[in-house]
Amino acid sequence: MTVEIRFHVQLQDPVGYACRLIRKALKQGVQLGVWAPKSVLRQLDQQLWTFDDQAFLPHVILEDGTDPVLRDRSPVWLGDQLEPLVARPVLVNLGQEPVLQPERFAKLAELVGTDDWAMHQARQRFVAYRQAGLSPQRHEAAG
């Protein structure tokens, strides 16, 4: 599978930006996964409940004991482990590690904040994808 990798950079609020991406994907009927450390997932979970006062953004955190019926009905999966998220065609990466075998996804969105460490880690991921023969794109995001 050919993967489209887009780095959304200079984000003042990567978690808030993820909420907007998720809302857009849901409106288009796209199922997706979000890969991030647990602390970021908790913050995202909280914001997804309150982000849009006109609509609920359905999602589930994948962890031990997650109800399989709830998981299967939810279009958005949040996880700190990559492997379960491979079942989704689109992945949003809010972490610092490159996605191993990114070609397992149709689209990969790398969300990058404004601080020096986040930019440094993003550059390393960008290079890793290039070295794997992929063509990541940079997207200057507003917000």
CSV table of C-alpha atoms in Angstrom, one decimal:
chain,number,residue,atom,x,y,z
A,1,MET,CA,0.0,0.0,0.0
A,2,THR,CA,1.2,3.5,-0.8
A,3,VAL,CA,1.0,5.8,2.2
A,4,GLU,CA,0.5,9.5,2.2
A,5,ILE,CA,2.5,11.1,5.0
A,6,ARG,CA,1.9,14.6,5.9
A,7,PHE,CA,3.7,16.5,8.7
A,8,HIS,CA,1.4,19.2,10.1
A,9,VAL,CA,4.0,21.6,11.7
A,10,GLN,CA,4.1,24.7,13.9
A,11,LEU,CA,1.0,23.7,15.8
A,12,GLN,CA,0.4,25.8,18.9
A,13,ASP,CA,-2.0,23.1,20.2
A,14,PRO,CA,-1.4,19.7,18.6
A,15,VAL,CA,-4.2,18.1,20.7
A,16,GLY,CA,-6.7,20.7,19.7
A,17,TYR,CA,-5.6,20.3,16.1
A,18,ALA,CA,-6.1,16.6,16.4
A,19,CYS,CA,-9.7,17.2,17.4
A,20,ARG,CA,-10.3,19.3,14.3
A,21,LEU,CA,-8.7,16.5,12.1
A,22,ILE,CA,-10.8,13.9,13.8
A,23,ARG,CA,-14.0,15.9,13.3
A,24,LYS,CA,-13.2,16.4,9.6
A,25,ALA,CA,-12.5,12.6,9.2
A,26,LEU,CA,-15.7,11.7,10.9
A,27,LYS,CA,-17.7,14.0,8.6
A,28,GLN,CA,-16.1,12.2,5.7
A,29,GLY,CA,-16.9,8.8,7.2
A,30,VAL,CA,-13.2,7.9,7.7
A,31,GLN,CA,-12.2,5.6,10.5
A,32,LEU,CA,-8.9,6.4,12.1
A,33,GLY,CA,-6.5,5.7,14.9
A,34,VAL,CA,-4.5,8.1,17.1
A,35,TRP,CA,-1.1,6.9,18.4
A,36,ALA,CA,0.3,8.8,21.4
A,37,PRO,CA,1.7,8.4,24.9
A,38,LYS,CA,-1.0,7.7,27.6
A,39,SER,CA,-0.8,11.2,29.0
A,40,VAL,CA,-1.5,12.8,25.6
A,41,LEU,CA,-4.3,10.3,25.0
A,42,ARG,CA,-6.0,11.2,28.2
A,43,GLN,CA,-5.8,14.9,27.3
A,44,LEU,CA,-7.2,14.1,23.8
A,45,ASP,CA,-10.0,12.0,25.3
A,46,GLN,CA,-11.0,14.8,27.5
A,47,GLN,CA,-11.0,17.4,24.7
A,48,LEU,CA,-13.0,15.1,22.4
A,49,TRP,CA,-15.8,15.1,24.9
A,50,THR,CA,-16.0,18.9,25.0
A,51,PHE,CA,-14.4,20.1,21.7
A,52,ASP,CA,-17.5,20.5,19.6
A,53,ASP,CA,-20.6,21.7,21.6
A,54,GLN,CA,-22.8,20.8,18.6
A,55,ALA,CA,-21.7,17.2,18.2
A,56,PHE,CA,-20.1,14.3,20.0
A,57,LEU,CA,-16.9,12.9,18.5
A,58,PRO,CA,-17.2,9.2,19.2
A,59,HIS,CA,-14.0,7.5,20.2
A,60,VAL,CA,-12.6,4.8,22.5
A,61,ILE,CA,-9.3,4.4,24.3
A,62,LEU,CA,-7.8,1.0,23.5
A,63,GLU,CA,-6.5,-0.6,26.8
A,64,ASP,CA,-6.9,-3.8,28.6
A,65,GLY,CA,-10.5,-4.5,29.2
A,66,THR,CA,-11.8,-2.3,26.4
A,67,ASP,CA,-15.3,-3.6,25.5
A,68,PRO,CA,-14.9,-5.2,22.0
A,69,VAL,CA,-18.4,-4.1,21.0
A,70,LEU,CA,-17.7,-0.5,21.9
A,71,ARG,CA,-14.3,-0.7,20.1
A,72,ASP,CA,-15.9,-2.1,17.0
A,73,ARG,CA,-18.6,0.5,16.9
A,74,SER,CA,-16.3,3.4,17.4
A,75,PRO,CA,-14.8,5.1,14.3
A,76,VAL,CA,-11.9,6.6,16.3
A,77,TRP,CA,-9.4,4.5,18.3
A,78,LEU,CA,-6.9,6.1,20.7
A,79,GLY,CA,-4.0,3.9,21.6
A,80,ASP,CA,-0.5,4.0,23.1
A,81,GLN,CA,0.4,0.8,21.2
A,82,LEU,CA,0.7,0.9,17.4
A,83,GLU,CA,-0.3,-2.6,16.5
A,84,PRO,CA,-4.0,-2.5,17.3
A,85,LEU,CA,-4.3,0.7,15.3
A,86,VAL,CA,-3.2,-0.9,12.1
A,87,ALA,CA,-6.9,-2.0,11.6
A,88,ARG,CA,-7.6,1.7,10.8
A,89,PRO,CA,-6.7,3.2,7.3
A,90,VAL,CA,-5.7,6.5,8.8
A,91,LEU,CA,-3.3,7.2,11.6
A,92,VAL,CA,-2.6,10.4,13.5
A,93,ASN,CA,0.7,10.4,15.4
A,94,LEU,CA,0.9,12.6,18.4
A,95,GLY,CA,4.0,10.9,19.7
A,96,GLN,CA,7.7,11.3,19.1
A,97,GLU,CA,8.5,8.0,17.5
A,98,PRO,CA,8.4,7.2,13.8
A,99,VAL,CA,5.7,4.8,12.8
A,100,LEU,CA,7.2,1.4,11.9
A,101,GLN,CA,5.9,0.1,8.6
A,102,PRO,CA,3.9,3.2,7.8
A,103,GLU,CA,2.8,1.7,4.5
A,104,ARG,CA,0.3,-0.3,6.5
A,105,PHE,CA,-1.8,2.9,6.5
A,106,ALA,CA,-3.4,4.8,3.6
A,107,LYS,CA,-2.6,8.1,5.3
A,108,LEU,CA,-0.4,9.2,8.2
A,109,ALA,CA,-0.7,12.6,9.8
A,110,GLU,CA,2.3,13.6,12.0
A,111,LEU,CA,1.3,16.4,14.3
A,112,VAL,CA,4.2,18.6,15.4
A,113,GLY,CA,4.2,21.4,18.0
A,114,THR,CA,6.3,24.6,18.0
A,115,ASP,CA,8.9,23.7,20.7
A,116,ASP,CA,12.5,22.9,19.7
A,117,TRP,CA,12.3,19.3,21.0
A,118,ALA,CA,9.1,18.5,19.0
A,119,MET,CA,10.7,20.0,15.9
A,120,HIS,CA,13.9,18.0,16.4
A,121,GLN,CA,12.0,14.7,16.8
A,122,ALA,CA,9.8,15.5,13.8
A,123,ARG,CA,12.9,16.1,11.6
A,124,GLN,CA,14.2,12.7,12.7
A,125,ARG,CA,10.9,11.0,11.8
A,126,PHE,CA,10.9,12.9,8.4
A,127,VAL,CA,14.4,11.6,7.6
A,128,ALA,CA,13.5,8.1,8.7
A,129,TYR,CA,10.5,8.0,6.4
A,130,ARG,CA,12.6,9.3,3.5
A,131,GLN,CA,15.3,6.7,4.2
A,132,ALA,CA,12.5,4.1,3.9
A,133,GLY,CA,11.8,5.3,0.4
A,134,LEU,CA,8.7,7.2,1.3
A,135,SER,CA,7.8,10.8,0.4
A,136,PRO,CA,6.6,12.7,3.4
A,137,GLN,CA,5.2,16.2,2.8
A,138,ARG,CA,5.3,19.2,5.0
A,139,HIS,CA,2.1,21.1,5.8
A,140,GLU,CA,2.3,24.5,7.5
A,141,ALA,CA,-0.8,24.5,9.6
A,142,ALA,CA,-2.6,27.5,10.9
A,143,GLY,CA,-3.4,26.7,14.5
